[in-house]
Amino acid sequence: MLFMQLLFLFLLLNTFEVSSSPLSRTSIVGGHNARKGEFPWQAYLKISLKNRPGYIITCGGSLISQRWVLSAAHCFDSPHTLRNSVVNLGAYKLSNSTLGEQTLHMKRLIVHQKYVVGKVEKGYDIALVELSRRVSFTRYIRSVSLAQAHAADFRGWQCWATGWGRIKENVPLPEPQTLQKVKLPIIGNRSCQRLFRNIYNIKPEMMCAGYKKGKKDTCQGDSGGPLVCRKRRRRRWVLAGITSFGRGCAQPRSPGIYTRVSSFRHWIKQHSGV
């Protein structure tokens, strides 16, 4: 019994969430449990830190093909090693391994050339992770369609963010750590800029989602997770955004800020072929 208690304490102390920037975020405040298989492109990244055996950073991501996952660049700010880093697909409850999960090693990382380490608010917060082998698509593991370069701004669409991170500031997701989802409306960049005033510069390659009154939002946890949207009464989901950063969690007049996928459609195609 003592051995098990010590082992649990070791694992707890040697796993932590991304903290490369005080602004980095994602997971869910004011959301609720997703259904198993509802978001089959959801990825869970476990990034091994260099020269610190046993220590990992966790992030979210989106499966965009059988070989590639799209995530946030700031997840990789800390010195890391891909050799011991993995991507978990088909996960649902992190505390309980799910039948059909697939765990693959990371083969290659491509971070946008204009991203500045530690400066997530400057934009270009996007990264591609190549998997060590082709993933097998199943009922619970599927890729998501990417927003095209000419895509609309998604205002008026139904949009959802997903993740396993904090449910409030400094409040972790309780066991069994079921994947969370929250519905968030898109806020136009001009309106978003007025909300933040001079705090952040909302660039064209960013997008905002949330409520002016707050209460529902992404939060610190697994940055890099998906913001997916679909038109009403349509079944096809489109990856519109990558969870990036924000001011606090679910605060009034502080929507989440996401990397706009459509702005990087050419970059994704160039580097991954997707």
Tab-separated table of C-alpha atoms in Angstrom:
chain	number	residue	atom	x	y	z
A	1	MET	CA	0.000	0.000	0.000
A	2	LEU	CA	2.807	2.415	0.902
A	3	PHE	CA	4.530	1.661	-2.413
A	4	MET	CA	1.367	2.476	-4.380
A	5	GLN	CA	0.880	5.726	-2.478
A	6	LEU	CA	4.473	6.760	-3.177
A	7	LEU	CA	4.119	5.794	-6.853
A	8	PHE	CA	0.934	7.883	-7.199
A	9	LEU	CA	2.667	10.865	-5.552
A	10	PHE	CA	5.633	10.524	-7.925
A	11	LEU	CA	3.403	10.482	-10.989
A	12	LEU	CA	1.407	13.448	-9.716
A	13	LEU	CA	4.480	15.549	-9.085
A	14	ASN	CA	6.107	14.658	-12.392
A	15	THR	CA	3.206	15.579	-14.651
A	16	PHE	CA	2.128	19.158	-15.196
A	17	GLU	CA	0.226	21.328	-17.598
A	18	VAL	CA	1.750	23.706	-20.067
A	19	SER	CA	3.031	26.857	-18.388
A	20	SER	CA	5.270	28.367	-21.032
A	21	SER	CA	3.254	31.577	-20.858
A	22	PRO	CA	0.904	32.952	-18.213
A	23	LEU	CA	-1.536	33.603	-21.046
A	24	SER	CA	-1.556	30.112	-22.511
A	25	ARG	CA	-4.787	28.246	-22.064
A	26	THR	CA	-7.409	25.856	-23.181
A	27	SER	CA	-9.830	23.601	-21.655
A	28	ILE	CA	-13.230	24.161	-20.410
A	29	VAL	CA	-15.095	26.416	-17.969
A	30	GLY	CA	-18.877	26.146	-17.853
A	31	GLY	CA	-18.992	23.124	-20.128
A	32	HIS	CA	-20.109	19.536	-19.673
A	33	ASN	CA	-19.122	15.989	-20.578
A	34	ALA	CA	-18.773	15.186	-24.253
A	35	ARG	CA	-20.174	11.894	-25.506
A	36	LYS	CA	-17.690	9.143	-26.251
A	37	GLY	CA	-16.669	9.465	-29.882
A	38	GLU	CA	-18.409	12.823	-30.339
A	39	PHE	CA	-15.131	14.572	-31.244
A	40	PRO	CA	-13.029	11.743	-32.733
A	41	TRP	CA	-10.248	14.090	-33.912
A	42	GLN	CA	-9.403	15.164	-30.342
A	43	ALA	CA	-5.757	14.412	-29.538
A	44	TYR	CA	-3.964	14.376	-26.200
A	45	LEU	CA	-0.275	15.308	-26.429
A	46	LYS	CA	2.230	14.281	-23.766
A	47	ILE	CA	5.454	16.182	-24.388
A	48	SER	CA	8.577	14.931	-22.617
A	49	LEU	CA	10.907	17.596	-21.274
A	50	LYS	CA	14.556	17.499	-22.203
A	51	ASN	CA	17.010	16.695	-19.400
A	52	ARG	CA	14.098	16.124	-16.975
A	53	PRO	CA	13.194	12.434	-17.207
A	54	GLY	CA	9.621	11.699	-16.170
A	55	TYR	CA	8.421	15.272	-16.540
A	56	ILE	CA	5.840	15.984	-19.234
A	57	ILE	CA	3.731	18.847	-20.558
A	58	THR	CA	0.184	18.041	-21.691
A	59	CYS	CA	-1.586	19.721	-24.575
A	60	GLY	CA	-4.538	19.208	-26.855
A	61	GLY	CA	-4.507	18.819	-30.606
A	62	SER	CA	-6.579	17.878	-33.644
A	63	LEU	CA	-6.028	14.911	-35.943
A	64	ILE	CA	-6.083	16.268	-39.518
A	65	SER	CA	-4.934	13.134	-41.379
A	66	GLN	CA	-3.608	9.661	-40.664
A	67	ARG	CA	-0.121	11.101	-40.117
A	68	TRP	CA	-0.546	14.665	-38.845
A	69	VAL	CA	-1.848	16.445	-35.737
A	70	LEU	CA	-2.364	20.208	-35.543
A	71	SER	CA	-1.657	21.954	-32.227
A	72	ALA	CA	-0.320	25.184	-30.692
A	73	ALA	CA	3.310	26.247	-31.060
A	74	HIS	CA	3.560	27.428	-27.452
A	75	CYS	CA	3.055	23.858	-26.225
A	76	PHE	CA	6.651	23.273	-27.293
A	77	ASP	CA	8.221	26.391	-25.758
A	78	SER	CA	10.069	24.423	-23.063
A	79	PRO	CA	13.100	22.343	-24.120
A	80	HIS	CA	11.669	18.956	-25.051
A	81	THR	CA	12.493	15.651	-26.697
A	82	LEU	CA	10.231	14.101	-29.322
A	83	ARG	CA	11.782	10.670	-28.781
A	84	ASN	CA	9.799	10.176	-25.574
A	85	SER	CA	6.770	12.315	-26.502
A	86	VAL	CA	3.499	10.688	-27.558
A	87	VAL	CA	0.062	11.474	-28.966
A	88	ASN	CA	-2.954	9.659	-27.574
A	89	LEU	CA	-5.950	9.297	-29.886
A	90	GLY	CA	-9.375	7.937	-29.058
A	91	ALA	CA	-9.058	8.954	-25.403
A	92	TYR	CA	-12.199	9.853	-23.471
A	93	LYS	CA	-11.670	9.452	-19.718
A	94	LEU	CA	-8.015	10.072	-18.945
A	95	SER	CA	-8.187	8.223	-15.631
A	96	ASN	CA	-9.517	5.096	-17.349
A	97	SER	CA	-7.892	3.723	-20.475
A	98	THR	CA	-10.508	3.296	-23.197
A	99	LEU	CA	-10.721	0.303	-25.511
A	100	GLY	CA	-9.631	1.402	-28.962
A	101	GLU	CA	-7.199	4.116	-27.867
A	102	GLN	CA	-4.054	4.450	-29.963
A	103	THR	CA	-0.798	5.907	-28.687
A	104	LEU	CA	1.787	6.987	-31.244
A	105	HIS	CA	5.192	8.596	-30.876
A	106	MET	CA	5.978	11.980	-32.365
A	107	LYS	CA	8.269	11.725	-35.373
A	108	ARG	CA	8.666	15.363	-36.357
A	109	LEU	CA	7.621	18.818	-35.166
A	110	ILE	CA	7.107	21.839	-37.426
A	111	VAL	CA	6.540	25.169	-35.654
A	112	HIS	CA	5.553	28.221	-37.670
A	113	GLN	CA	8.670	30.158	-38.595
A	114	LYS	CA	7.211	33.470	-37.381
A	115	TYR	CA	6.228	32.214	-33.928
A	116	VAL	CA	8.235	33.831	-31.102
A	117	VAL	CA	8.922	31.560	-28.135
A	118	GLY	CA	7.253	32.868	-24.979
A	119	LYS	CA	5.288	35.508	-26.925
A	120	VAL	CA	2.049	33.678	-27.673
A	121	GLU	CA	0.142	36.959	-27.830
A	122	LYS	CA	2.151	37.954	-30.928
A	123	GLY	CA	0.430	35.248	-32.955
A	124	TYR	CA	1.489	32.471	-35.322
A	125	ASP	CA	0.712	30.025	-32.514
A	126	ILE	CA	0.490	26.921	-34.686
A	127	ALA	CA	2.476	23.688	-34.957
A	128	LEU	CA	2.293	20.434	-36.915
A	129	VAL	CA	3.197	17.102	-35.333
A	130	GLU	CA	4.003	14.192	-37.621
A	131	LEU	CA	3.137	10.806	-36.127
A	132	SER	CA	5.557	7.881	-36.154
A	133	ARG	CA	3.115	5.787	-38.192
A	134	ARG	CA	-0.268	6.047	-39.861
A	135	VAL	CA	-3.114	5.938	-37.373
A	136	SER	CA	-5.955	3.528	-38.025
A	137	PHE	CA	-9.301	5.292	-38.344
A	138	THR	CA	-12.082	3.822	-36.223
A	139	ARG	CA	-15.468	4.854	-34.886
A	140	TYR	CA	-13.646	6.864	-32.201
A	141	ILE	CA	-10.658	8.118	-34.203
A	142	ARG	CA	-11.221	10.308	-37.262
A	143	SER	CA	-9.642	13.367	-38.831
A	144	VAL	CA	-11.392	16.734	-38.968
A	145	SER	CA	-11.828	18.949	-42.023
A	146	LEU	CA	-9.797	22.151	-42.098
A	147	ALA	CA	-11.225	25.604	-42.664
A	148	GLN	CA	-10.283	26.731	-46.160
A	149	ALA	CA	-8.342	29.896	-46.905
A	150	HIS	CA	-11.470	31.595	-48.234
A	151	ALA	CA	-13.636	30.478	-45.277
A	152	ALA	CA	-16.108	32.837	-43.644
A	153	ASP	CA	-15.453	34.115	-40.137
A	154	PHE	CA	-17.893	31.532	-38.697
A	155	ARG	CA	-20.123	34.087	-36.990
A	156	GLY	CA	-23.569	32.547	-36.681
A	157	TRP	CA	-22.197	28.996	-36.863
A	158	GLN	CA	-22.407	26.517	-33.974
A	159	CYS	CA	-18.909	26.274	-32.501
A	160	TRP	CA	-17.532	24.082	-29.723
A	161	ALA	CA	-14.226	23.930	-27.866
A	162	THR	CA	-13.062	20.705	-26.242
A	163	GLY	CA	-10.364	19.622	-23.808
A	164	TRP	CA	-9.322	18.038	-20.525
A	165	GLY	CA	-7.880	21.067	-18.733
A	166	ARG	CA	-9.065	23.191	-15.830
A	167	ILE	CA	-12.758	23.773	-15.189
A	168	LYS	CA	-12.011	27.011	-13.320
A	169	GLU	CA	-8.853	28.973	-12.696
A	170	ASN	CA	-6.597	26.683	-10.625
A	171	VAL	CA	-9.317	23.980	-10.434
A	172	PRO	CA	-8.319	20.795	-12.297
A	173	LEU	CA	-10.794	18.535	-14.052
A	174	PRO	CA	-11.860	15.894	-11.463
A	175	GLU	CA	-11.580	12.176	-12.062
A	176	PRO	CA	-12.317	10.299	-14.209
A	177	GLN	CA	-11.269	13.344	-16.265
A	178	THR	CA	-13.932	13.026	-18.947
A	179	LEU	CA	-13.459	15.073	-22.115
A	180	GLN	CA	-15.295	18.401	-21.753
A	181	LYS	CA	-17.057	20.507	-24.371
A	182	VAL	CA	-18.456	24.024	-24.354
A	183	LYS	CA	-20.469	25.905	-26.969
A	184	LEU	CA	-18.944	29.293	-27.804
A	185	PRO	CA	-20.132	31.936	-30.278
A	186	ILE	CA	-17.592	33.588	-32.555
A	187	ILE	CA	-16.957	37.282	-31.872
A	188	GLY	CA	-15.761	39.415	-34.797
A	189	ASN	CA	-12.221	40.735	-34.529
A	190	ARG	CA	-13.276	44.388	-34.354
A	191	SER	CA	-15.687	43.712	-31.516
A	192	CYS	CA	-13.073	41.563	-29.790
A	193	GLN	CA	-10.486	44.326	-30.073
A	194	ARG	CA	-12.870	46.778	-28.427
A	195	LEU	CA	-13.332	44.363	-25.519
A	196	PHE	CA	-9.592	44.046	-24.948
A	197	ARG	CA	-8.838	47.675	-25.800
A	198	ASN	CA	-5.047	48.062	-25.668
A	199	ILE	CA	-4.344	44.847	-23.752
A	200	TYR	CA	-3.937	42.616	-26.813
A	201	ASN	CA	-3.628	43.315	-30.511
A	202	ILE	CA	-6.171	41.032	-32.196
A	203	LYS	CA	-4.537	40.256	-35.534
A	204	PRO	CA	-6.291	38.970	-38.667
A	205	GLU	CA	-4.790	35.494	-38.157
A	206	MET	CA	-6.466	35.293	-34.740
A	207	MET	CA	-10.138	34.804	-33.874
A	208	CYS	CA	-12.164	35.236	-30.699
A	209	ALA	CA	-14.888	33.061	-29.210
A	210	GLY	CA	-16.875	33.397	-26.013
A	211	TYR	CA	-19.442	35.525	-24.216
A	212	LYS	CA	-19.197	39.150	-23.170
A	213	LYS	CA	-20.582	38.182	-19.764
A	214	GLY	CA	-18.009	35.400	-19.386
A	215	LYS	CA	-18.954	32.218	-17.451
A	216	LYS	CA	-18.134	29.886	-20.374
A	217	ASP	CA	-14.665	29.713	-21.828
A	218	THR	CA	-11.489	27.774	-22.392
A	219	CYS	CA	-8.920	27.916	-19.586
A	220	GLN	CA	-5.393	26.891	-18.577
A	221	GLY	CA	-4.753	23.245	-19.267
A	222	ASP	CA	-4.163	21.574	-22.601
A	223	SER	CA	-3.485	24.366	-25.060
A	224	GLY	CA	-3.639	23.508	-28.747
A	225	GLY	CA	-7.075	21.909	-28.609
A	226	PRO	CA	-9.716	22.347	-31.317
A	227	LEU	CA	-12.413	24.935	-31.849
A	228	VAL	CA	-14.752	23.279	-34.354
A	229	CYS	CA	-17.757	24.804	-36.077
A	230	ARG	CA	-20.648	23.684	-38.250
A	231	LYS	CA	-23.619	25.357	-39.884
A	232	ARG	CA	-26.963	24.779	-38.290
A	233	ARG	CA	-28.612	21.495	-39.283
A	234	ARG	CA	-25.424	20.283	-40.967
A	235	ARG	CA	-23.367	17.385	-39.682
A	236	ARG	CA	-19.957	18.305	-41.106
A	237	TRP	CA	-17.553	19.868	-38.619
A	238	VAL	CA	-14.773	22.247	-39.645
A	239	LEU	CA	-11.666	23.043	-37.596
A	240	ALA	CA	-11.886	26.829	-37.325
A	241	GLY	CA	-9.468	27.585	-34.505
A	242	ILE	CA	-6.652	26.342	-32.266
A	243	THR	CA	-6.948	27.285	-28.599
A	244	SER	CA	-4.168	29.778	-27.919
A	245	PHE	CA	-4.409	32.336	-25.085
A	246	GLY	CA	-6.563	34.821	-23.203
A	247	ARG	CA	-7.020	36.910	-20.068
A	248	GLY	CA	-7.990	34.744	-17.116
A	249	CYS	CA	-10.781	32.186	-17.539
A	250	ALA	CA	-14.437	32.972	-18.245
A	251	GLN	CA	-14.075	36.564	-17.076
A	252	PRO	CA	-16.479	39.235	-18.372
A	253	ARG	CA	-15.388	41.003	-21.550
A	254	SER	CA	-12.537	38.504	-22.017
A	255	PRO	CA	-13.302	35.927	-24.735
A	256	GLY	CA	-10.764	33.278	-25.630
A	257	ILE	CA	-8.321	33.991	-28.440
A	258	TYR	CA	-7.636	31.284	-31.010
A	259	THR	CA	-5.321	30.783	-33.961
A	260	ARG	CA	-7.428	31.193	-37.117
A	261	VAL	CA	-6.880	27.994	-39.112
A	262	SER	CA	-8.020	29.483	-42.441
A	263	SER	CA	-5.148	31.993	-42.271
A	264	PHE	CA	-2.645	29.123	-42.251
A	265	ARG	CA	-4.268	26.813	-44.792
A	266	HIS	CA	-1.435	27.266	-47.296
A	267	TRP	CA	1.215	26.756	-44.582
A	268	ILE	CA	-0.444	23.511	-43.420
A	269	LYS	CA	-0.640	22.225	-47.011
A	270	GLN	CA	2.944	23.191	-47.724
A	271	HIS	CA	4.388	21.332	-44.744
A	272	SER	CA	2.045	18.348	-44.361
A	273	GLY	CA	0.390	17.866	-47.717
A	274	VAL	CA	-3.029	17.964	-46.003
